[in-house]
JSON list of C-alpha atoms in Angstrom, two decimals:
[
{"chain": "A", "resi": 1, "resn": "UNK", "atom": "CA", "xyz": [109.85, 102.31, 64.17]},
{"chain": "A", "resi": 2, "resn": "UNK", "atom": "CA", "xyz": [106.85, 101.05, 62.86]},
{"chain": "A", "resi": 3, "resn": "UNK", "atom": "CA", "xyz": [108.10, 97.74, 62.70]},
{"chain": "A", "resi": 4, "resn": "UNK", "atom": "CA", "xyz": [109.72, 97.78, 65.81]},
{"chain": "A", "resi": 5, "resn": "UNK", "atom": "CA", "xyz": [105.97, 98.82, 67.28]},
{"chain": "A", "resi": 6, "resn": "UNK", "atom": "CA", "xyz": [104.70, 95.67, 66.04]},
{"chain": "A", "resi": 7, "resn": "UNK", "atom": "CA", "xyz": [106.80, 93.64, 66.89]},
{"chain": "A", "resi": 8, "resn": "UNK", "atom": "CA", "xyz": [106.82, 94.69, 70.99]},
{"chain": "A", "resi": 9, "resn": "UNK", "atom": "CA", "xyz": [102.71, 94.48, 70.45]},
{"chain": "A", "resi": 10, "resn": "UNK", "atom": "CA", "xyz": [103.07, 90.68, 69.09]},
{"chain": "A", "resi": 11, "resn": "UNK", "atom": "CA", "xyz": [105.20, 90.11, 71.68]},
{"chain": "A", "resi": 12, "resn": "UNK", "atom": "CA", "xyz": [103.08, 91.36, 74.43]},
{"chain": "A", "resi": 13, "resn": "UNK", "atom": "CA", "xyz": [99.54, 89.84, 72.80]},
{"chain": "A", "resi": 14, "resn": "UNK", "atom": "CA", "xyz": [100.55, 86.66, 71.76]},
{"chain": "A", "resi": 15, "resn": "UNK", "atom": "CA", "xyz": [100.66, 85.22, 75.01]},
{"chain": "A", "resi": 16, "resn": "UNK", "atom": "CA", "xyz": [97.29, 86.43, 75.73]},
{"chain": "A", "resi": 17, "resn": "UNK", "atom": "CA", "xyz": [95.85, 85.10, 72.46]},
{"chain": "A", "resi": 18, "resn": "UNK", "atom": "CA", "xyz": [97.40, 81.38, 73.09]},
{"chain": "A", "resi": 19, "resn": "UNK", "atom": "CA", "xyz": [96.63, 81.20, 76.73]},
{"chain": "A", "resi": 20, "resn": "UNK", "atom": "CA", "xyz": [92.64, 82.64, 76.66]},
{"chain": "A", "resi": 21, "resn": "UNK", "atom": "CA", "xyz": [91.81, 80.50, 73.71]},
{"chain": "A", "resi": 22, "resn": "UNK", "atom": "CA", "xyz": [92.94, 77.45, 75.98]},
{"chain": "A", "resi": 23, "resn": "UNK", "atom": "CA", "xyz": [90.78, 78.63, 78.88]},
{"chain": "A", "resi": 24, "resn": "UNK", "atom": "CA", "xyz": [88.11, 78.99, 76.18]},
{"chain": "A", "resi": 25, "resn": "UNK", "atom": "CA", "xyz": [88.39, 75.29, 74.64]},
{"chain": "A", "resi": 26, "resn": "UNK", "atom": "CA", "xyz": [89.88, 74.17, 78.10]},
{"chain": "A", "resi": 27, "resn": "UNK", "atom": "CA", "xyz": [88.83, 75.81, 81.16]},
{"chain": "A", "resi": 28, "resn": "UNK", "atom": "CA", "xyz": [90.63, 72.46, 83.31]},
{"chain": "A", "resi": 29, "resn": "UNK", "atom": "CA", "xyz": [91.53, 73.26, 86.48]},
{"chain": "A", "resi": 30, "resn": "UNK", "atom": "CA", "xyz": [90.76, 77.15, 86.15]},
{"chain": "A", "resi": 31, "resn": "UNK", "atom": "CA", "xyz": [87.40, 76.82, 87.31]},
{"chain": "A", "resi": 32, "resn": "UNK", "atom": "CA", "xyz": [88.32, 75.19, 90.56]},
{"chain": "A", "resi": 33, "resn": "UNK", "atom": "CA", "xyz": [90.92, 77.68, 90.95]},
{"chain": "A", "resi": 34, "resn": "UNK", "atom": "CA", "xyz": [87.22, 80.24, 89.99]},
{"chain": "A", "resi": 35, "resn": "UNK", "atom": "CA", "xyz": [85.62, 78.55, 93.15]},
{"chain": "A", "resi": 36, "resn": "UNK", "atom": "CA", "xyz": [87.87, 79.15, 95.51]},
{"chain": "A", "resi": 37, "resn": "UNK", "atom": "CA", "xyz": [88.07, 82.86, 94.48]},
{"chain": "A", "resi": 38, "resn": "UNK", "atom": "CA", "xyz": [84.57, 83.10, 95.63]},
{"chain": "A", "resi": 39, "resn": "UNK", "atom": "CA", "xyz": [82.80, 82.62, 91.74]},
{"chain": "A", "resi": 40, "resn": "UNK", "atom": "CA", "xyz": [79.25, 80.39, 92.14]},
{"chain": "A", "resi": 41, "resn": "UNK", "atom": "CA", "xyz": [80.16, 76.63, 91.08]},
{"chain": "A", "resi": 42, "resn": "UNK", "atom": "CA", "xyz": [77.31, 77.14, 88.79]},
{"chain": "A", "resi": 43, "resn": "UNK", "atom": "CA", "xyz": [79.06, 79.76, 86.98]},
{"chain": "A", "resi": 44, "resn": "UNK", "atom": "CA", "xyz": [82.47, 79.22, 87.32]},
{"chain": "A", "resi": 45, "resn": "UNK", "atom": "CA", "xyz": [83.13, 77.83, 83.92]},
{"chain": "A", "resi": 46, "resn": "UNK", "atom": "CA", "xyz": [81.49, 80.49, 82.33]},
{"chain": "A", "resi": 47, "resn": "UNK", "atom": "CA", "xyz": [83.87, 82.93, 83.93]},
{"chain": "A", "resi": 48, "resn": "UNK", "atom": "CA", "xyz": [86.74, 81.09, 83.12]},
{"chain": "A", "resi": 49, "resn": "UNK", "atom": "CA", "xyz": [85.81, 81.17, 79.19]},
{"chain": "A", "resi": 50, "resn": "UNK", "atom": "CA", "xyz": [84.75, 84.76, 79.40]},
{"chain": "A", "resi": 51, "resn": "UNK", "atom": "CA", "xyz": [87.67, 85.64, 80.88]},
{"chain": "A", "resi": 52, "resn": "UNK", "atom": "CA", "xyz": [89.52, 83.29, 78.05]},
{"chain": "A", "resi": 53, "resn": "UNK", "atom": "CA", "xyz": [87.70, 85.64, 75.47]},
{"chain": "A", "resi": 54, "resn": "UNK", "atom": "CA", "xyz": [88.54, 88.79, 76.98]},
{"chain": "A", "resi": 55, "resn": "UNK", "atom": "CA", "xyz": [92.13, 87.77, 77.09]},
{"chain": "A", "resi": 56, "resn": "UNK", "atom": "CA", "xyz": [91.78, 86.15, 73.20]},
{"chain": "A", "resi": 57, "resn": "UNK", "atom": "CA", "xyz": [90.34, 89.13, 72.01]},
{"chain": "A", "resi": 58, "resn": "UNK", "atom": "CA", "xyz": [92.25, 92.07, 73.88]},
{"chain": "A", "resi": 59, "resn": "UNK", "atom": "CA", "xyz": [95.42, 90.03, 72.73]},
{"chain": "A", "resi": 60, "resn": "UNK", "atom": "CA", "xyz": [94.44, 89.86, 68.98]},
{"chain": "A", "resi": 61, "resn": "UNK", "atom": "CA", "xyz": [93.35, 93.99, 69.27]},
{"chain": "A", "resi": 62, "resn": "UNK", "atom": "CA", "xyz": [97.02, 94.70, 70.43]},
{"chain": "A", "resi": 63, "resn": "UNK", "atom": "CA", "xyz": [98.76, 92.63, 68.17]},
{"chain": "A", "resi": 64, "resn": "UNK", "atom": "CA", "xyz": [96.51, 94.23, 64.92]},
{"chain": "A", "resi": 65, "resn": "UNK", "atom": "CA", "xyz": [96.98, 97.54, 66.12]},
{"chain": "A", "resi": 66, "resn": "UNK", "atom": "CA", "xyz": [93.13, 97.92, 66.31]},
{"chain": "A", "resi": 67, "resn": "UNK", "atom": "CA", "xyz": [92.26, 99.59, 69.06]},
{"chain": "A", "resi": 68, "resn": "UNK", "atom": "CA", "xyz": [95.05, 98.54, 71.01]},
{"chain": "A", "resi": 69, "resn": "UNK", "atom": "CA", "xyz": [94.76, 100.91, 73.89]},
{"chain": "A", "resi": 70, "resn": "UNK", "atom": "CA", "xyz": [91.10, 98.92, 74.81]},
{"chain": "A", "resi": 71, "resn": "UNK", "atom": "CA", "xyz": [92.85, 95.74, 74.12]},
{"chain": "A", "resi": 72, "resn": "UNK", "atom": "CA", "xyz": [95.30, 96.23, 76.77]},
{"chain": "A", "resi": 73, "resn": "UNK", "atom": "CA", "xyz": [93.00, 98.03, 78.76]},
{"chain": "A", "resi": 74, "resn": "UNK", "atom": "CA", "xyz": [90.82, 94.31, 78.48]},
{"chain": "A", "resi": 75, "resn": "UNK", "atom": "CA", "xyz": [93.47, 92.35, 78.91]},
{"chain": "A", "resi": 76, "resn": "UNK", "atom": "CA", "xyz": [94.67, 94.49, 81.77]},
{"chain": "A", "resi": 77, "resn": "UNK", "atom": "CA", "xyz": [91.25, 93.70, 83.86]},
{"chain": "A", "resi": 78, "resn": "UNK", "atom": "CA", "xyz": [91.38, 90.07, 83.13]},
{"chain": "A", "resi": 79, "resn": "UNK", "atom": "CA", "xyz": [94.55, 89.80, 84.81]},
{"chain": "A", "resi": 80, "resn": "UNK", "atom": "CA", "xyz": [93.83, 90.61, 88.19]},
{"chain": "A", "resi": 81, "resn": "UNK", "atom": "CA", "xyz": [91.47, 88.17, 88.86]},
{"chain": "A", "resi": 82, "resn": "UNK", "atom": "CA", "xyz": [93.31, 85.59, 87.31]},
{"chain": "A", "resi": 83, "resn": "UNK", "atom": "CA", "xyz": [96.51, 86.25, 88.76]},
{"chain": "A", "resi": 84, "resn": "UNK", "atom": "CA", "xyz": [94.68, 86.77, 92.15]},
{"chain": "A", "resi": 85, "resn": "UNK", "atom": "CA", "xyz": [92.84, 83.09, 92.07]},
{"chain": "A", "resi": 86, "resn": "UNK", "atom": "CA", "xyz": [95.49, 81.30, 90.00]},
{"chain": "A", "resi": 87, "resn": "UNK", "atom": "CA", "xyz": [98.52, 82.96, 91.54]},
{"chain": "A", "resi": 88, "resn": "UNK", "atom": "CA", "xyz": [97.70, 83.50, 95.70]},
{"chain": "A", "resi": 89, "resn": "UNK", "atom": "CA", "xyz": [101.59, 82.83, 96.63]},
{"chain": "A", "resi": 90, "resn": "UNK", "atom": "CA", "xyz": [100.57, 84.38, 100.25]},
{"chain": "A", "resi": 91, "resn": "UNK", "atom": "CA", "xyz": [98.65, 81.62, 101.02]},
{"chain": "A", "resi": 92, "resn": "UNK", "atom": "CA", "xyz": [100.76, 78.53, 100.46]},
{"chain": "A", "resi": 93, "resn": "UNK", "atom": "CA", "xyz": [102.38, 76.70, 103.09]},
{"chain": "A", "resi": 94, "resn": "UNK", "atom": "CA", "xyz": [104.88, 74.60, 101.20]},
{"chain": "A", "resi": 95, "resn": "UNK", "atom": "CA", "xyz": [107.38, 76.79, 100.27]},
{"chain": "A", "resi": 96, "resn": "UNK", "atom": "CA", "xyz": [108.49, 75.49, 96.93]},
{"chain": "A", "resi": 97, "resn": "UNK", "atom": "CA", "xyz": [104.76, 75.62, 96.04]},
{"chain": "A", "resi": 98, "resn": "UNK", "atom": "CA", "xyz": [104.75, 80.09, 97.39]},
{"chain": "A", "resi": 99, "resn": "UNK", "atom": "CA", "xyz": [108.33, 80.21, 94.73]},
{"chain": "A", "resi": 100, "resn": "UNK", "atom": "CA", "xyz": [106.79, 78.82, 91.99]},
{"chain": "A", "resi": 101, "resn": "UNK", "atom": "CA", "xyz": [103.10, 81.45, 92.74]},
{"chain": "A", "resi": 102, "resn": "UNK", "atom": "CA", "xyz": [105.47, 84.29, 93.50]},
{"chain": "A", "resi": 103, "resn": "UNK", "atom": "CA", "xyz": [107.40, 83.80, 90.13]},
{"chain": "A", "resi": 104, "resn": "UNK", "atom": "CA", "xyz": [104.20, 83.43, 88.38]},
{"chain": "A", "resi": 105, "resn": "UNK", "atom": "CA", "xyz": [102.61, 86.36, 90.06]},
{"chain": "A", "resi": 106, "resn": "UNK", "atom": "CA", "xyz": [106.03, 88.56, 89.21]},
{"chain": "A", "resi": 107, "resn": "UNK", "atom": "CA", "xyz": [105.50, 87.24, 85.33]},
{"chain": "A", "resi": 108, "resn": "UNK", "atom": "CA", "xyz": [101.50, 88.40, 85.34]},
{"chain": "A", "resi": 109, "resn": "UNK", "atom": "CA", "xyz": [103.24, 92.33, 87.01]},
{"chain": "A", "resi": 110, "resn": "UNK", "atom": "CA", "xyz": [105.36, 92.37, 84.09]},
{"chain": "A", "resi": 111, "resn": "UNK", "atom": "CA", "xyz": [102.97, 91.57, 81.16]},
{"chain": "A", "resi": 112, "resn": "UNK", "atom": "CA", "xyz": [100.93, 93.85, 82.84]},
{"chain": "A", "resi": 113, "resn": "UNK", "atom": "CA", "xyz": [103.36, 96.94, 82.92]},
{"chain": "A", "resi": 114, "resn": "UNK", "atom": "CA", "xyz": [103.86, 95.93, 78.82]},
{"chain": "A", "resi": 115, "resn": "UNK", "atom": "CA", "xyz": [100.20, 96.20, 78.61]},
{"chain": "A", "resi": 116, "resn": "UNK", "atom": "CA", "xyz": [100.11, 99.62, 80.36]},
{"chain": "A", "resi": 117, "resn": "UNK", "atom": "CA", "xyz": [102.85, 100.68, 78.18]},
{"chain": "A", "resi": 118, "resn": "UNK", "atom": "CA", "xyz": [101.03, 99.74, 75.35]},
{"chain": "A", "resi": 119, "resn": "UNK", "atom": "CA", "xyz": [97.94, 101.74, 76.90]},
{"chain": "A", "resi": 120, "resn": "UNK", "atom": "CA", "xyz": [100.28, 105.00, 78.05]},
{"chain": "A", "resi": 121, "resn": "UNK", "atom": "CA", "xyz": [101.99, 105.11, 74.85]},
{"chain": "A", "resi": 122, "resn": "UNK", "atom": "CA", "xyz": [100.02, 104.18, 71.86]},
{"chain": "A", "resi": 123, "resn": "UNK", "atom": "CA", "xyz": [98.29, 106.64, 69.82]},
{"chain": "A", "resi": 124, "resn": "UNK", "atom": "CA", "xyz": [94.80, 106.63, 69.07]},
{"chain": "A", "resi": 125, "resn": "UNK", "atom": "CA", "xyz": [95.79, 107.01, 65.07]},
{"chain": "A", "resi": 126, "resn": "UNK", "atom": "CA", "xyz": [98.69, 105.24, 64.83]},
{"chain": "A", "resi": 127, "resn": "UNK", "atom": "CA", "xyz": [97.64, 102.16, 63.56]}
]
């Protein structure tokens, strides 16, 4: 079970770990996406890296089993603004554009539940 525990907390990190280390080096088109969420131009790119590194981070503490719970809890928070700014499928107008946010949206839900799984059912000692 133990390995089976790892395994679903790789699975649900690594993600994090790849993608917030390439907002981090990369922020791109994230910090436009920032602006238009409301976060000052003069700040945006900070926000986008921060967010990177909670993301990074939270992802690495889930996958090493040290303090996962916070981790997910981290990576939980990061989410919503990023699927909120990056993912806004009720605003587009061109409907293949609203598919593609709404499918991205559903994926961000569903790493999410993982990451409250990992939240609701890890122990505090178990790794």
């Amino acid at each position: 079970m133990k390995f089976l525990s790892l395994l679903s907390r790789a699975a649900i990190g690594v993600p994090f770990v790849v993608l917030g280390y390439a907002a981090i080096k990369e922020p791109g088109g994230r910090v436009k996406a920032a602006e238009n969420f409301g976060i000052p131009e003069d700040l945006a790119d900070l926000a986008v890296r921060a967010n990177g590194a909670a993301m990074a981070l939270g992802g690495l503490s889930v996958i090493t089993g040290v303090l996962p719970q916070v981790g997910a809890a981290a990576v939980t928070a990061s989410m919503i603004p990023t699927t909120m700014a990056g993912h806004a499928f009720w605003k587009d107008t061109d409907p293949k554009q609203r598919q593609a946010n709404l499918v991205q949206f559903l994926k961000n839900l569903g790493m999410v539940g993982g990451l409250l799984a990992v939240i609701a059912t890890t122990k505090p000692s178990q790794d």
